[in-house]
């Protein structure tokens, strides 16, 4: 038997600290001053001297200074996106929330996204993208989660979101 949380149930889970987070998601909230914004830069990075990036550095943009938030441009090719979409499509399942009583993951009408996880063993493309993430960030992929793919639906628009790459594709 599936259990769905109602809007009332979810509102009882709301915490005051979420107000700022939710405002930022709506594009509201904290705005950077022009003085701080002028110090943000774009650059080519070799991921702290990673040999894989010496001849083809990544395009890095500072989006926020404290905490440091970076965006990487042209990080994933259109052909890689198509492979990832094809592999993730049959695995997509409705996002779930934790039931406050049982602690079990359950579907909810408030979340309309779908998620899939892709292992680097599933495709050379996924392995290559995961390695590129490791090269740029300096993180070890052996202890990292698999590549998460989100399908966000709003009206008639579908949007695949590659969480690890911060890349939107309509």
CSV table of C-alpha atoms in Angstrom, one decimal:
chain,number,residue,atom,x,y,z
A,1,UNK,CA,0.0,0.0,0.0
A,2,UNK,CA,1.4,3.4,-1.0
A,3,UNK,CA,1.2,6.2,1.5
A,4,UNK,CA,1.1,9.8,0.2
A,5,UNK,CA,1.8,12.8,2.4
A,6,UNK,CA,-0.6,15.6,2.0
A,7,UNK,CA,0.3,19.3,1.8
A,8,UNK,CA,-0.8,19.6,5.5
A,9,UNK,CA,1.5,16.8,6.5
A,10,UNK,CA,4.4,18.4,4.7
A,11,UNK,CA,3.8,21.8,6.2
A,12,UNK,CA,4.2,20.4,9.7
A,13,UNK,CA,7.7,19.4,8.7
A,14,UNK,CA,8.7,22.9,7.7
A,15,UNK,CA,11.5,24.5,9.7
A,16,UNK,CA,12.3,28.3,9.9
A,17,UNK,CA,15.8,27.7,8.5
A,18,UNK,CA,14.2,26.6,5.3
A,19,UNK,CA,12.8,30.1,4.5
A,20,UNK,CA,16.2,31.4,3.3
A,21,UNK,CA,16.9,28.3,1.3
A,22,UNK,CA,13.5,28.4,-0.4
A,23,UNK,CA,13.8,32.1,-1.1
A,24,UNK,CA,17.1,31.4,-2.9
A,25,UNK,CA,15.5,28.7,-4.9
A,26,UNK,CA,12.9,31.2,-6.1
A,27,UNK,CA,15.7,33.6,-7.1
A,28,UNK,CA,14.9,35.8,-4.1
A,29,UNK,CA,16.9,36.4,-0.9
A,30,UNK,CA,20.5,37.4,-0.6
A,31,UNK,CA,21.9,39.5,-3.4
A,32,UNK,CA,25.6,40.1,-3.8
A,33,UNK,CA,26.8,43.7,-3.6
A,34,UNK,CA,28.4,45.2,-6.7
A,35,UNK,CA,31.7,45.5,-4.7
A,36,UNK,CA,31.7,41.7,-4.0
A,37,UNK,CA,30.5,40.8,-7.5
A,38,UNK,CA,33.3,42.7,-9.3
A,39,UNK,CA,35.8,40.4,-7.5
A,40,UNK,CA,34.3,37.2,-9.1
A,41,UNK,CA,36.3,35.9,-12.0
A,42,UNK,CA,36.3,33.3,-14.8
A,43,UNK,CA,39.4,31.3,-15.6
A,44,UNK,CA,40.7,28.2,-17.1
A,45,UNK,CA,41.7,25.6,-14.5
A,46,UNK,CA,43.9,22.5,-14.5
A,47,UNK,CA,42.3,21.2,-11.3
A,48,UNK,CA,45.3,21.9,-9.2
A,49,UNK,CA,47.7,20.8,-11.9
A,50,UNK,CA,46.0,17.6,-12.9
A,51,UNK,CA,47.9,16.1,-15.9
A,52,UNK,CA,44.6,15.4,-17.7
A,53,UNK,CA,43.7,19.1,-17.8
A,54,UNK,CA,47.1,20.6,-18.8
A,55,UNK,CA,46.3,20.7,-22.5
A,56,UNK,CA,42.5,21.1,-22.1
A,57,UNK,CA,41.8,23.1,-19.0
A,58,UNK,CA,38.2,23.4,-17.7
A,59,UNK,CA,36.3,26.7,-17.9
A,60,UNK,CA,35.6,27.7,-14.4
A,61,UNK,CA,33.4,30.6,-13.2
A,62,UNK,CA,33.0,31.9,-9.7
A,63,UNK,CA,29.3,32.4,-8.9
A,64,UNK,CA,29.6,33.2,-5.2
A,65,UNK,CA,32.5,34.1,-2.9
A,66,UNK,CA,31.5,32.8,0.5
A,67,UNK,CA,31.0,29.9,0.5
A,68,UNK,CA,32.8,29.5,-2.8
A,69,UNK,CA,30.4,28.3,-5.5
A,70,UNK,CA,31.9,27.4,-8.9
A,71,UNK,CA,30.3,26.7,-12.3
A,72,UNK,CA,32.0,24.7,-15.0
A,73,UNK,CA,31.2,25.6,-18.6
A,74,UNK,CA,31.3,23.2,-21.6
A,75,UNK,CA,31.9,20.4,-19.2
A,76,UNK,CA,29.8,17.7,-20.9
A,77,UNK,CA,29.2,17.3,-24.7
A,78,UNK,CA,25.9,17.0,-26.4
A,79,UNK,CA,26.7,13.4,-27.4
A,80,UNK,CA,27.5,12.6,-23.7
A,81,UNK,CA,24.3,14.1,-22.6
A,82,UNK,CA,22.3,12.0,-25.1
A,83,UNK,CA,24.0,8.8,-23.9
A,84,UNK,CA,23.3,9.7,-20.2
A,85,UNK,CA,19.7,10.5,-21.1
A,86,UNK,CA,19.3,7.2,-22.9
A,87,UNK,CA,20.8,5.2,-20.0
A,88,UNK,CA,18.9,7.0,-17.3
A,89,UNK,CA,15.4,7.0,-18.9
A,90,UNK,CA,14.5,3.4,-18.0
A,91,UNK,CA,15.8,3.9,-14.5
A,92,UNK,CA,13.9,7.1,-13.7
A,93,UNK,CA,11.7,6.8,-10.6
A,94,UNK,CA,9.6,9.3,-8.7
A,95,UNK,CA,11.5,11.2,-6.0
A,96,UNK,CA,10.5,10.2,-2.5
A,97,UNK,CA,10.6,11.7,1.0
A,98,UNK,CA,11.1,10.2,4.4
A,99,UNK,CA,7.9,9.4,6.3
A,100,UNK,CA,8.3,11.2,9.6
A,101,UNK,CA,6.6,8.4,11.5
A,102,UNK,CA,8.2,5.3,9.9
A,103,UNK,CA,11.3,6.7,8.5
A,104,UNK,CA,10.7,4.8,5.2
A,105,UNK,CA,11.0,6.5,1.8
A,106,UNK,CA,7.5,7.1,0.3
A,107,UNK,CA,6.2,8.9,-2.8
A,108,UNK,CA,4.6,12.4,-2.3
A,109,UNK,CA,2.4,14.6,-4.5
A,110,UNK,CA,4.6,17.5,-3.6
A,111,UNK,CA,7.7,16.2,-5.4
A,112,UNK,CA,7.3,15.8,-9.2
A,113,UNK,CA,10.9,15.1,-10.1
A,114,UNK,CA,12.2,11.7,-11.1
A,115,UNK,CA,15.7,10.4,-10.3
A,116,UNK,CA,18.1,7.8,-11.7
A,117,UNK,CA,21.6,6.8,-10.7
A,118,UNK,CA,24.3,5.7,-13.2
A,119,UNK,CA,27.4,3.7,-12.3
A,120,UNK,CA,30.7,4.3,-14.1
A,121,UNK,CA,30.6,0.6,-14.9
A,122,UNK,CA,27.4,1.0,-17.1
A,123,UNK,CA,29.1,2.9,-19.9
A,124,UNK,CA,32.4,4.3,-21.0
A,125,UNK,CA,30.7,7.7,-21.3
A,126,UNK,CA,29.6,7.7,-17.6
A,127,UNK,CA,33.1,6.5,-16.6
A,128,UNK,CA,34.6,9.3,-18.7
A,129,UNK,CA,32.3,12.0,-17.2
A,130,UNK,CA,32.9,10.7,-13.7
A,131,UNK,CA,36.7,10.8,-14.3
A,132,UNK,CA,36.4,14.4,-15.6
A,133,UNK,CA,34.6,15.4,-12.4
A,134,UNK,CA,37.4,13.8,-10.4
A,135,UNK,CA,40.1,15.6,-12.4
A,136,UNK,CA,38.5,19.0,-12.0
A,137,UNK,CA,37.5,18.7,-8.3
A,138,UNK,CA,40.4,16.7,-7.0
A,139,UNK,CA,37.9,14.3,-5.4
A,140,UNK,CA,38.3,10.6,-5.4
A,141,UNK,CA,35.4,8.9,-7.3
A,142,UNK,CA,36.0,5.6,-5.5
A,143,UNK,CA,34.1,6.9,-2.5
A,144,UNK,CA,31.7,9.2,-4.4
A,145,UNK,CA,28.1,8.5,-5.2
A,146,UNK,CA,27.1,7.4,-8.7
A,147,UNK,CA,26.1,10.0,-11.2
A,148,UNK,CA,22.7,11.3,-10.3
A,149,UNK,CA,20.3,12.3,-13.1
A,150,UNK,CA,17.1,14.3,-12.4
A,151,UNK,CA,14.1,14.7,-14.6
A,152,UNK,CA,12.3,17.9,-13.6
A,153,UNK,CA,8.8,18.5,-15.0
A,154,UNK,CA,7.1,21.8,-15.0
A,155,UNK,CA,4.0,22.1,-17.2
A,156,UNK,CA,5.0,20.6,-20.6
A,157,UNK,CA,8.7,21.3,-20.2
A,158,UNK,CA,11.1,18.4,-19.3
A,159,UNK,CA,14.5,19.3,-17.9
A,160,UNK,CA,17.3,16.7,-17.4
A,161,UNK,CA,19.6,17.9,-14.6
A,162,UNK,CA,23.0,16.3,-14.2
A,163,UNK,CA,23.6,17.0,-10.5
A,164,UNK,CA,27.3,16.3,-10.5
A,165,UNK,CA,27.9,18.6,-13.5
A,166,UNK,CA,25.4,21.4,-12.7
A,167,UNK,CA,24.3,21.3,-16.3
A,168,UNK,CA,20.7,22.0,-17.5
A,169,UNK,CA,19.5,20.6,-20.8
A,170,UNK,CA,16.0,21.4,-22.1
